[in-house]
XYZ file of C-alpha atoms in Angstrom:
704
model
C 0.111 -0.122 0.264
C 1.479 3.656 -0.363
C 2.146 5.621 2.088
C -0.689 8.484 3.226
C -0.647 11.117 5.005
C -2.264 11.427 8.393
C -5.800 12.539 6.860
C -7.742 11.060 10.932
C -7.802 13.680 12.147
C -8.868 16.279 9.917
C -11.845 13.514 8.719
C -12.771 13.691 12.506
C -13.042 17.848 12.703
C -15.109 17.503 9.587
C -17.019 14.912 11.340
C -18.078 17.388 14.504
C -18.395 20.884 12.247
C -21.394 18.196 10.164
C -23.176 16.883 13.035
C -22.935 20.529 15.176
C -24.716 21.787 11.464
C -27.101 18.689 11.219
C -27.652 18.372 14.999
C -27.870 15.805 15.848
C -27.508 12.905 13.439
C -26.418 8.980 14.768
C -23.222 8.539 13.876
C -23.063 5.871 10.843
C -22.566 3.045 12.918
C -25.959 3.206 14.101
C -27.486 3.836 11.302
C -25.842 0.908 9.507
C -26.441 -1.706 12.382
C -30.672 -0.744 12.481
C -29.918 -1.513 8.421
C -27.622 -5.040 8.299
C -30.613 -5.706 11.578
C -33.139 -4.755 8.759
C -31.365 -7.171 5.819
C -30.983 -9.602 8.353
C -27.189 -9.650 7.966
C -24.612 -10.033 10.859
C -22.029 -7.267 11.364
C -19.191 -6.870 9.091
C -16.279 -4.771 10.890
C -15.117 -4.430 7.405
C -18.457 -3.408 6.242
C -18.307 -1.000 9.298
C -13.978 0.321 8.841
C -15.926 1.385 5.143
C -19.196 3.412 5.970
C -16.829 5.137 9.129
C -14.402 5.622 6.616
C -16.964 6.894 3.802
C -17.871 9.826 5.926
C -14.569 10.886 7.283
C -14.563 11.356 3.657
C -17.091 13.938 2.472
C -17.632 15.374 5.777
C -13.462 16.147 5.430
C -13.639 16.557 1.271
C -11.401 14.432 0.785
C -11.677 11.893 -2.346
C -12.130 8.477 -1.130
C -10.370 5.223 -3.471
C -11.759 1.304 -1.088
C -10.944 -1.919 -1.813
C -13.517 -3.798 -0.919
C -13.154 -7.525 -1.274
C -16.692 -9.826 -2.294
C -18.881 -10.677 0.738
C -17.363 -6.801 2.820
C -21.040 -5.964 1.877
C -19.826 -3.046 -0.379
C -23.094 -1.595 -0.853
C -24.351 -0.779 2.721
C -21.053 0.313 3.588
C -21.485 3.827 1.573
C -25.431 3.671 1.493
C -26.088 4.086 4.435
C -23.051 6.702 4.674
C -24.504 8.586 1.187
C -28.113 8.360 2.579
C -27.166 10.305 6.659
C -25.426 12.933 5.328
C -27.901 13.644 1.937
C -30.028 13.928 4.772
C -28.634 15.703 7.477
C -27.040 18.573 4.864
C -30.075 18.337 2.294
C -27.018 18.131 -0.357
C -27.107 15.824 -3.227
C -25.594 12.414 -4.003
C -25.287 10.683 -7.137
C -24.451 6.539 -7.120
C -23.445 5.286 -10.323
C -22.978 1.865 -11.303
C -21.561 -0.082 -14.290
C -23.362 -3.030 -14.901
C -27.726 -3.858 -15.075
C -27.436 -6.006 -12.366
C -25.541 -4.322 -9.980
C -27.959 -0.435 -10.724
C -31.027 -2.783 -10.364
C -29.555 -4.250 -7.025
C -28.922 -0.392 -5.729
C -32.287 0.998 -6.986
C -34.462 -2.109 -5.873
C -33.599 -3.323 -2.445
C -30.316 -2.222 -0.819
C -31.186 2.332 -1.177
C -34.419 1.909 0.230
C -34.029 -0.933 2.143
C -30.986 1.525 3.679
C -33.676 4.218 3.415
C -36.569 2.350 5.264
C -34.353 1.462 8.179
C -32.919 4.138 9.198
C -35.770 6.527 8.182
C -36.830 7.082 12.187
C -33.570 8.406 13.299
C -32.671 11.056 10.591
C -34.675 14.867 9.933
C -36.553 12.987 7.254
C -37.345 10.181 5.448
C -34.889 10.601 1.972
C -36.212 10.487 -1.238
C -34.300 8.299 -3.699
C -33.827 8.296 -8.383
C -33.450 6.256 -10.579
C -31.945 8.107 -14.026
C -30.726 7.432 -17.476
C -29.899 8.191 -20.402
C -32.586 9.321 -22.570
C -32.358 6.194 -25.447
C -33.678 4.122 -21.884
C -37.318 5.106 -22.124
C -39.946 4.785 -24.044
C -40.807 8.777 -26.162
C -44.916 8.698 -25.956
C -44.574 11.097 -28.413
C -42.973 8.924 -30.814
C -45.050 5.741 -29.963
C -48.322 8.755 -30.465
C -46.676 8.680 -34.324
C -45.545 12.362 -33.994
C -42.484 10.659 -35.464
C -42.013 9.567 -38.508
C -40.654 6.230 -39.582
C -37.403 4.976 -38.749
C -34.135 4.464 -41.659
C -31.581 2.327 -40.440
C -29.813 4.701 -38.212
C -25.199 4.231 -38.082
C -25.751 7.291 -35.863
C -25.956 6.969 -31.423
C -25.149 9.374 -29.078
C -22.192 8.775 -27.410
C -22.642 7.087 -24.142
C -26.257 6.543 -24.674
C -26.496 4.156 -27.203
C -23.132 2.900 -25.365
C -25.028 -0.315 -22.757
C -27.706 -0.952 -26.040
C -25.498 -4.317 -27.049
C -24.662 -5.716 -24.309
C -28.551 -4.963 -23.002
C -29.332 -8.187 -22.438
C -32.293 -8.711 -25.419
C -29.838 -6.877 -27.617
C -28.479 -10.546 -28.575
C -29.509 -11.982 -31.795
C -31.039 -11.264 -35.134
C -34.702 -10.015 -35.139
C -37.427 -11.554 -38.401
C -39.200 -8.462 -39.379
C -42.285 -10.389 -37.957
C -40.792 -10.940 -35.266
C -40.143 -7.269 -34.741
C -43.163 -6.621 -35.109
C -44.413 -8.814 -32.449
C -42.223 -6.823 -29.903
C -43.049 -3.100 -31.641
C -46.366 -3.777 -30.547
C -46.300 -5.192 -27.346
C -44.502 -2.290 -26.784
C -46.872 0.217 -27.788
C -49.214 -2.431 -25.250
C -46.546 -1.556 -22.781
C -46.616 1.975 -22.916
C -49.978 2.551 -22.190
C -49.060 0.293 -19.110
C -45.267 0.952 -17.316
C -45.416 3.780 -14.895
C -41.191 4.608 -15.561
C -40.955 3.651 -19.052
C -38.247 2.313 -18.719
C -36.485 -0.594 -20.824
C -35.161 -3.169 -18.455
C -38.634 -3.594 -16.643
C -39.986 -4.745 -19.452
C -39.373 -8.336 -19.290
C -39.269 -10.035 -21.556
C -37.107 -7.361 -23.559
C -37.333 -7.086 -27.341
C -34.728 -5.559 -29.539
C -32.209 -3.068 -29.967
C -34.088 -2.310 -33.858
C -37.816 -2.824 -31.811
C -37.189 -1.194 -29.179
C -35.777 1.934 -31.789
C -38.507 1.980 -32.794
C -40.550 3.831 -29.915
C -37.206 5.327 -28.426
C -35.123 8.855 -29.292
C -31.826 10.884 -28.365
C -31.133 13.485 -25.675
C -31.186 15.260 -29.817
C -33.705 13.570 -31.370
C -35.533 15.422 -28.563
C -38.009 17.971 -28.435
C -37.298 18.782 -25.114
C -40.119 22.225 -24.197
C -41.487 22.447 -27.932
C -42.603 18.766 -27.243
C -46.860 18.171 -26.599
C -46.402 15.090 -24.710
C -44.082 16.853 -22.474
C -46.650 16.875 -19.483
C -46.391 12.363 -20.331
C -42.703 12.795 -21.032
C -40.837 9.359 -18.934
C -37.152 10.468 -19.135
C -38.311 14.161 -18.390
C -39.667 12.494 -15.393
C -36.929 10.957 -14.311
C -35.395 14.081 -14.248
C -37.572 16.110 -12.257
C -37.636 13.084 -10.364
C -34.117 13.723 -9.602
C -34.015 16.785 -9.181
C -35.799 16.134 -6.316
C -33.835 13.529 -5.075
C -31.679 13.225 -2.076
C -29.778 9.899 -3.187
C -29.863 9.432 -7.358
C -28.415 6.518 -9.089
C -27.405 5.987 -12.301
C -24.219 4.896 -14.518
C -21.186 5.125 -15.650
C -21.930 5.212 -19.509
C -23.494 8.534 -18.032
C -20.898 9.571 -15.808
C -19.010 9.381 -19.681
C -21.297 11.546 -21.048
C -21.152 14.104 -18.467
C -17.146 13.459 -17.736
C -17.466 14.926 -21.641
C -18.528 18.424 -20.601
C -22.127 17.790 -22.099
C -24.669 20.355 -18.974
C -27.398 19.352 -17.549
C -26.568 15.243 -17.357
C -26.549 14.789 -14.431
C -28.569 17.167 -11.474
C -26.602 18.995 -9.083
C -24.719 16.812 -6.661
C -22.270 17.049 -4.013
C -20.964 13.743 -3.692
C -20.129 11.539 -6.090
C -20.063 7.750 -5.399
C -18.713 5.084 -8.318
C -19.303 1.467 -7.301
C -17.563 -0.985 -9.773
C -15.284 2.044 -9.800
C -12.390 -0.246 -12.050
C -14.819 0.211 -14.898
C -15.016 3.842 -14.902
C -11.886 4.693 -17.086
C -12.866 2.971 -19.409
C -16.801 3.875 -19.792
C -14.810 7.139 -20.228
C -13.662 5.943 -23.309
C -16.785 4.944 -25.142
C -18.319 8.291 -23.766
C -15.919 9.507 -25.826
C -15.033 7.596 -28.455
C -16.303 9.009 -32.170
C -16.359 7.067 -35.254
C -16.696 7.900 -39.251
C -17.051 5.599 -41.954
C -19.399 5.875 -45.534
C -23.116 4.592 -44.639
C -23.018 6.955 -41.590
C -22.248 10.159 -43.487
C -24.719 9.005 -46.401
C -26.629 8.126 -43.615
C -27.595 11.299 -42.756
C -27.898 12.689 -45.421
C -30.666 10.578 -46.933
C -32.095 12.095 -43.238
C -32.266 15.759 -44.506
C -32.677 14.949 -47.949
C -35.972 13.612 -47.200
C -36.766 15.358 -43.264
C -34.915 18.444 -44.559
C -35.827 19.014 -48.007
C -32.682 19.956 -49.047
C -29.817 18.666 -51.523
C -26.950 17.279 -50.739
C -24.607 17.246 -52.881
C -22.050 18.410 -51.689
C -21.475 15.347 -48.457
C -22.680 13.240 -52.041
C -19.439 13.773 -53.574
C -16.990 14.179 -50.319
C -18.404 10.663 -48.995
C -17.218 8.804 -52.002
C -14.141 10.639 -51.844
C -13.457 10.036 -48.546
C -14.691 6.089 -49.118
C -12.036 5.920 -51.749
C -9.364 7.796 -49.667
C -10.133 5.678 -45.798
C -10.554 2.437 -47.973
C -6.596 1.881 -49.131
C -5.199 3.502 -45.764
C -4.058 -0.041 -43.971
C -5.742 -0.874 -40.516
C -2.850 1.089 -37.447
C -2.984 3.502 -35.400
C -1.965 6.500 -36.961
C 1.060 8.042 -34.241
C 0.662 11.552 -35.390
C -2.802 12.142 -36.648
C -4.139 11.311 -40.482
C -2.444 11.425 -43.343
C -2.710 14.505 -45.239
C -5.253 12.513 -47.874
C -6.824 11.468 -45.085
C -7.247 14.968 -43.688
C -8.297 16.233 -46.565
C -11.171 13.614 -47.437
C -13.008 14.647 -44.062
C -12.847 17.977 -43.207
C -14.393 17.552 -47.380
C -17.139 15.432 -44.619
C -16.981 18.314 -41.725
C -17.030 21.800 -44.079
C -19.944 19.728 -46.318
C -21.799 18.759 -43.016
C -22.008 22.503 -41.883
C -23.355 23.545 -44.799
C -26.571 21.014 -45.496
C -26.161 22.239 -41.365
C -26.755 25.821 -42.593
C -29.214 24.795 -44.589
C -31.631 22.623 -42.525
C -31.587 25.830 -39.545
C -35.107 27.610 -39.676
C -34.858 31.235 -41.271
C -34.003 34.165 -39.164
C -37.463 35.661 -37.976
C -39.073 32.296 -39.719
C -42.582 31.813 -36.412
C -41.884 28.515 -35.274
C -44.864 26.137 -36.367
C -46.938 25.732 -32.966
C -46.798 21.452 -34.160
C -42.185 20.917 -34.128
C -41.475 19.497 -37.164
C -40.077 16.163 -35.459
C -38.497 15.125 -39.198
C -36.603 17.666 -39.844
C -35.449 17.709 -35.929
C -33.576 13.939 -36.428
C -31.940 15.093 -39.674
C -30.709 18.737 -37.373
C -29.548 15.921 -34.753
C -27.513 13.410 -36.887
C -26.056 15.888 -39.331
C -24.987 17.782 -35.253
C -23.178 14.701 -34.642
C -21.600 14.046 -38.050
C -20.281 17.731 -38.666
C -18.676 17.196 -34.481
C -16.992 13.902 -34.922
C -15.579 14.930 -39.041
C -14.072 18.072 -37.110
C -12.479 16.452 -33.600
C -10.714 14.247 -36.097
C -10.078 17.056 -39.374
C -8.489 19.453 -36.172
C -4.655 19.465 -36.585
C -3.274 16.699 -34.086
C -3.119 17.573 -30.567
C -2.353 14.887 -29.306
C -5.368 14.224 -26.957
C -7.267 11.985 -29.585
C -6.510 8.316 -30.379
C -7.460 8.913 -33.981
C -6.766 4.954 -36.552
C -8.770 3.825 -38.867
C -10.649 -0.486 -39.152
C -11.205 -2.362 -42.320
C -14.322 -5.428 -42.002
C -12.438 -8.559 -42.084
C -8.987 -8.244 -40.915
C -9.535 -9.059 -37.727
C -8.369 -7.414 -34.294
C -10.339 -4.121 -33.702
C -10.565 -4.053 -37.323
C -13.330 -6.424 -37.159
C -16.939 -5.943 -38.961
C -18.742 -5.257 -35.432
C -20.814 -2.345 -37.296
C -22.504 -5.388 -39.881
C -21.533 -3.193 -43.132
C -19.147 -4.357 -44.014
C -17.626 -0.799 -44.077
C -13.821 0.797 -43.285
C -13.574 3.554 -40.160
C -11.699 6.152 -38.857
C -12.232 6.249 -35.226
C -11.237 8.498 -32.550
C -10.772 8.548 -28.188
C -8.593 10.302 -25.938
C -5.666 9.095 -25.714
C -6.989 9.731 -21.600
C -10.005 10.562 -19.882
C -8.015 11.737 -15.814
C -7.804 14.661 -16.619
C -11.271 14.681 -18.293
C -12.991 12.997 -14.295
C -11.191 15.288 -12.030
C -12.370 18.321 -14.148
C -16.561 17.637 -15.016
C -16.615 14.792 -12.545
C -15.115 15.591 -9.478
C -14.755 19.156 -9.265
C -15.995 21.142 -6.812
C -17.759 17.886 -5.093
C -15.705 14.971 -3.172
C -14.959 11.281 -5.494
C -16.065 7.976 -3.921
C -14.224 4.898 -5.456
C -15.004 1.946 -4.886
C -14.610 -1.396 -6.289
C -12.970 -5.328 -4.794
C -10.219 -4.355 -7.463
C -9.056 -1.089 -6.866
C -5.457 -2.095 -5.738
C -3.486 -3.484 -8.179
C -0.124 -5.269 -7.102
C -0.468 -3.969 -3.177
C -1.265 0.199 -4.292
C -3.869 2.617 -5.307
C -2.630 4.525 -7.313
C -2.673 3.455 -10.541
C -6.520 3.067 -10.160
C -5.772 6.926 -9.088
C -4.354 7.966 -12.081
C -6.815 6.938 -13.151
C -9.067 9.160 -12.185
C -7.494 12.168 -12.250
C -6.379 11.149 -8.431
C -3.268 10.948 -9.568
C -0.494 9.371 -6.860
C -0.925 9.230 -3.105
C 1.078 11.757 -1.399
C 4.111 10.635 1.161
C 3.172 11.641 5.018
C 5.373 14.488 6.070
C 6.300 14.834 2.130
C 6.713 18.838 0.968
C 6.827 19.703 -2.490
C 4.547 17.657 -5.287
C 1.300 18.470 -6.858
C 0.084 21.116 -4.903
C -2.646 21.405 -6.835
C -4.210 17.219 -7.104
C -7.289 16.570 -4.856
C -6.664 15.112 -1.475
C -7.241 11.473 -1.901
C -6.993 8.176 0.605
C -6.562 5.362 -0.042
C -8.225 2.270 2.234
C -8.479 -1.542 2.374
C -10.595 -2.950 4.455
C -9.933 -6.547 3.134
C -12.272 -9.997 2.808
C -14.599 -12.341 5.098
C -13.247 -14.262 3.726
C -9.943 -16.274 4.492
C -8.558 -17.160 0.612
C -4.830 -19.220 1.663
C -7.006 -21.905 3.238
C -9.686 -21.123 1.066
C -8.416 -21.340 -2.833
C -5.228 -22.763 -4.423
C -3.193 -19.989 -6.753
C -2.084 -22.846 -9.850
C 0.406 -21.331 -12.082
C 1.393 -24.074 -14.566
C 5.519 -23.358 -14.765
C 6.133 -26.588 -16.840
C 4.667 -25.100 -19.791
C 5.896 -23.520 -22.253
C 4.793 -19.247 -23.090
C 1.478 -18.847 -24.910
C 1.965 -18.308 -28.579
C 0.216 -16.831 -31.066
C -1.752 -20.268 -31.880
C -5.640 -20.510 -29.787
C -4.338 -22.954 -27.515
C -1.226 -25.845 -27.811
C -1.743 -29.494 -28.032
C 0.019 -29.313 -24.413
C -1.927 -26.582 -22.540
C -5.628 -28.770 -23.962
C -4.351 -31.932 -22.318
C -2.703 -29.429 -19.019
C -6.692 -28.069 -19.109
C -8.326 -31.338 -19.890
C -6.097 -33.020 -16.649
C -7.382 -30.589 -14.633
C -11.118 -30.520 -15.770
C -11.249 -34.291 -14.998
C -9.796 -33.453 -11.389
C -12.328 -31.447 -10.783
C -15.085 -33.466 -12.287
C -16.541 -30.715 -14.533
C -17.319 -27.693 -11.993
C -14.957 -25.077 -14.369
C -15.540 -21.687 -15.723
C -13.139 -20.905 -18.331
C -11.600 -17.183 -18.791
C -9.686 -17.329 -21.752
C -8.224 -14.077 -23.809
C -10.414 -14.984 -26.915
C -12.813 -15.836 -28.461
C -11.485 -18.054 -30.765
C -9.147 -19.876 -27.388
C -13.049 -20.765 -26.198
C -14.531 -22.289 -28.354
C -10.987 -24.224 -29.475
C -10.557 -24.896 -25.955
C -14.102 -26.251 -25.658
C -14.330 -27.959 -28.910
C -11.569 -30.515 -27.162
C -12.173 -31.604 -24.181
C -16.172 -32.059 -25.578
C -13.979 -34.523 -27.704
C -12.156 -35.345 -24.364
C -14.236 -35.698 -21.602
C -17.623 -36.751 -21.206
C -19.069 -33.398 -19.153
C -21.017 -31.117 -20.531
C -19.314 -28.149 -22.001
C -21.003 -24.731 -22.155
C -19.187 -22.207 -24.899
C -20.254 -18.605 -24.901
C -21.777 -17.483 -28.059
C -23.890 -21.061 -27.362
C -27.153 -19.039 -25.581
C -27.459 -15.825 -24.602
C -24.767 -15.503 -21.759
C -28.200 -15.368 -18.311
C -29.153 -18.578 -19.971
C -25.248 -19.853 -20.439
C -24.750 -19.264 -16.497
C -27.798 -20.250 -15.353
C -27.786 -23.585 -17.049
C -23.988 -23.602 -14.956
C -25.029 -22.703 -12.247
C -27.609 -25.349 -11.882
C -25.752 -28.183 -12.870
C -22.230 -28.486 -11.166
C -20.928 -31.157 -13.602
C -21.550 -28.443 -15.852
C -17.911 -26.149 -17.124
C -18.952 -22.996 -19.009
C -16.049 -21.709 -20.856
C -15.653 -18.132 -22.601
C -13.636 -14.621 -22.776
C -13.691 -11.112 -21.445
C -17.910 -11.201 -19.626
C -17.215 -13.532 -17.850
C -14.304 -12.357 -16.630
C -15.960 -10.134 -14.399
C -19.637 -10.069 -12.189
C -19.947 -13.799 -13.461
C -21.183 -14.800 -9.562
C -21.965 -18.382 -9.245
C -21.347 -19.184 -5.170
C -21.308 -23.567 -4.607
C -19.844 -25.596 -6.085
C -20.730 -25.429 -9.691
C -17.944 -23.433 -9.641
C -14.525 -25.227 -7.905
C -11.663 -24.067 -10.251
C -10.998 -21.215 -12.546
C -9.149 -21.456 -15.398
C -7.547 -18.368 -16.695
C -5.562 -19.426 -19.979
C -2.874 -16.604 -20.861
C -1.836 -13.483 -19.006
C -4.999 -11.429 -20.864
C -2.410 -8.195 -21.631
C -4.065 -6.287 -23.955
C -4.377 -6.495 -26.939
C -0.317 -5.920 -29.842
C -2.419 -3.349 -32.026
C -5.627 -2.109 -29.516
C -5.364 1.656 -30.492
C -5.849 3.273 -27.194
C -3.863 0.955 -25.176
C -1.436 1.640 -27.154
C -0.461 5.020 -27.956
C -1.421 5.252 -24.008
C 1.997 3.150 -23.978
C 3.712 5.358 -26.043
C 3.021 8.314 -24.609
C 3.976 7.217 -20.504
C 7.071 5.929 -21.757
C 6.792 9.424 -24.356
C 7.443 11.574 -20.218
C 9.756 9.001 -19.240
C 7.369 5.868 -17.163
C 7.007 2.232 -17.817
C 4.448 1.862 -20.394
C 4.491 -1.805 -20.060
C 3.715 -1.468 -16.476
C 1.576 1.224 -16.595
C -0.756 0.475 -18.792
C -0.416 -3.615 -20.076
C 0.531 -4.292 -16.580
C -1.994 -2.430 -14.801
C -5.091 -3.590 -17.640
C -3.344 -7.171 -17.402
C -3.293 -7.175 -12.840
C -7.001 -5.700 -12.751
C -8.506 -8.379 -14.777
C -6.824 -11.210 -13.054
C -7.775 -10.196 -9.831
C -11.444 -9.494 -11.523
C -11.275 -12.477 -12.993
C -9.446 -14.888 -9.974
C -12.450 -13.110 -7.503
C -14.299 -15.536 -9.415
C -13.517 -18.534 -7.003
C -14.722 -18.038 -3.725
C -18.153 -15.851 -3.576
C -18.902 -17.184 0.488
C -16.847 -18.540 2.894
C -17.813 -22.186 2.578
C -16.228 -22.062 -1.350
C -12.775 -23.536 -1.398
C -11.447 -24.915 -4.816
C -9.026 -23.595 -7.618
C -7.637 -20.520 -9.928
C -4.984 -22.456 -12.251
C -3.590 -19.970 -15.160
C -1.622 -21.554 -17.875
C 0.571 -19.056 -18.300
C 4.546 -19.543 -17.015
C 5.025 -16.464 -17.059
C 3.104 -15.785 -13.146
C 5.643 -17.215 -12.203
C 8.828 -16.169 -14.599
C 8.832 -13.035 -15.777
C 9.750 -9.743 -13.349
C 6.314 -8.307 -13.945
C 4.626 -11.885 -12.292
C 4.561 -9.981 -8.881
C 3.455 -7.913 -9.287
C 0.466 -9.402 -11.437
C -0.314 -11.634 -7.871
C -0.433 -9.191 -4.900
C -3.124 -7.518 -7.322
C -5.446 -11.164 -6.839
C -6.507 -13.085 -4.086
C -4.904 -14.306 -0.951
C -4.367 -17.706 -2.726
C -1.857 -20.273 -1.520
C 0.654 -20.819 -4.186
C 1.926 -23.898 -6.783
C 3.002 -24.501 -9.550
C 2.602 -28.407 -8.478
C 0.034 -30.016 -10.991
C -0.586 -33.245 -7.909
C -1.946 -30.713 -6.077
C -3.977 -29.104 -7.815
C -5.166 -31.978 -9.241
C -5.295 -33.661 -5.814
C -7.216 -30.769 -4.249
C -9.621 -30.980 -6.860
C -10.335 -34.788 -6.299
C -11.654 -34.445 -2.285
C -13.172 -30.821 -3.982
C -15.081 -33.663 -6.003
C -15.493 -36.267 -3.920
C -17.617 -34.276 -1.273
C -20.116 -33.179 -3.652
């Protein structure tokens, strides 16, 4: 852990001042006990330490980075202080999560329970609200026929629709008949739902169907909408402006971090749960792309709903297509090549011209009923212009620019499904955005089960814009750096007794191939010893599929592989049958919670370093090296450490769990950086002897 300044005195002083200002407010420990009792739980020392630390951080205006291991009960560890502070001081608290599962848990169970349990001991009951991006709600005006029928669109607001592809109902194709049935069901549901929130619709619908009944923030008519009084997103925002505690998600934080005003209600405290994902979510929200289909879509909307000609934009689109089609699928460290920059600039200029034409003439009275088709055309053209303007700007070093081409693997895969080459732009770093737009004039609390990488909080704190931890008694340094504290409240689990970390030291270092015969032999021996009961975490889909196919031939246990069905279905089948194995990639490394005998072996095929062709990670490593740092350790090793910590954390989910984490990459014990990675993982007992690991697995399997 990093050395830290003594903040106990300042924290206590802040506590006394706040208590004096707010009257006789009970101590946070007393309120926590009430909430835990209401939940039917027991006292947890780590949870109490966390609650006290969160309270001190808020009252002392000091940012807190707190690692709370699985089983700590961290949700109550920050929700009780949040409710206490908000009610006692009338200062709003915003709580953000990365996953839908945790968001549902917080807003439907944990937060209402806390608010109710402590209500009698606070000056008044706490009010709570849920806030999501515009696209997550039904648009009553669109359902009533107020918008023209949608064409396939290639532009979505960064962040607002970023989570759509991750939505449980978004997977798989949708036939026209099924699409029609889903839209009919949505229209019926619109007359019943009190929230209009997509996540309240069970079972869900496809993205195509949802697009028929929702709009983005830019497409919304705002105060000119004739059905404003019935607007679901406006209701959600009005409730958030009045609530004491508002629950939102990292995608919304990403939009706010880009400087968009009014995305979040005014607040004094920001609590970020699943904080290890924040930087990536902000990066995703700030990443844009440009392609011929996107330009053509914007032009088509302008002609159809704006009645304008797009000859210049059509010509710019054709020229852009020729240029981008000839570019290599790679990153451009010195900015776009001259020909590409000129082509993008032409798109920018033509889009600006069309956008100007789409605007109503000055002095002309606006019609009583707004033209929603025109609004859609304007919003899409504005997005096109802003993307092209950003890419065409002189290189400042603030953005990472690259080209992707379909069918060439890596970052060039055709995930958009239209076969088009694309230019992309992503921020080189987001720490400044987080520090400026999310933390300025407010207190931030960042928490997760995995934040201390290699035994230090510095790496993750740097991504939050906090910088290295100050050293007690040290002078100098960045006097403008925010004050923060790092704290590990531990875990109720006895990791050395509950788990073994086995590293296959005798295997060759993994190469470019998906799986080697040596590695497949190792997997077979371990899975056979475990009697199934295996969660296989692989670095690529190709490796997961290869291992699954090989094990189906070699072993007599059910093998599920990511892609066989929707992920929640696969996880449920894995949890219900202890003999079953589940193999997959990144989606399984985080968030899978299967306690009990179904998961007694976690396989990790290799250290999950970022791909060498990852344009953003490679650019960030280069920037660190240019500043005199170690790009590999600060970017690649930190990325791997975080994923290893998350992946290994799938093994022990309760005090009764036992098992083995097997890493089939000898570099974890042979490379110099190996100790940094293992220090980031749960403190399992370690061995490089396969016989020890398989013997332990057989004993566990025999116990059933």
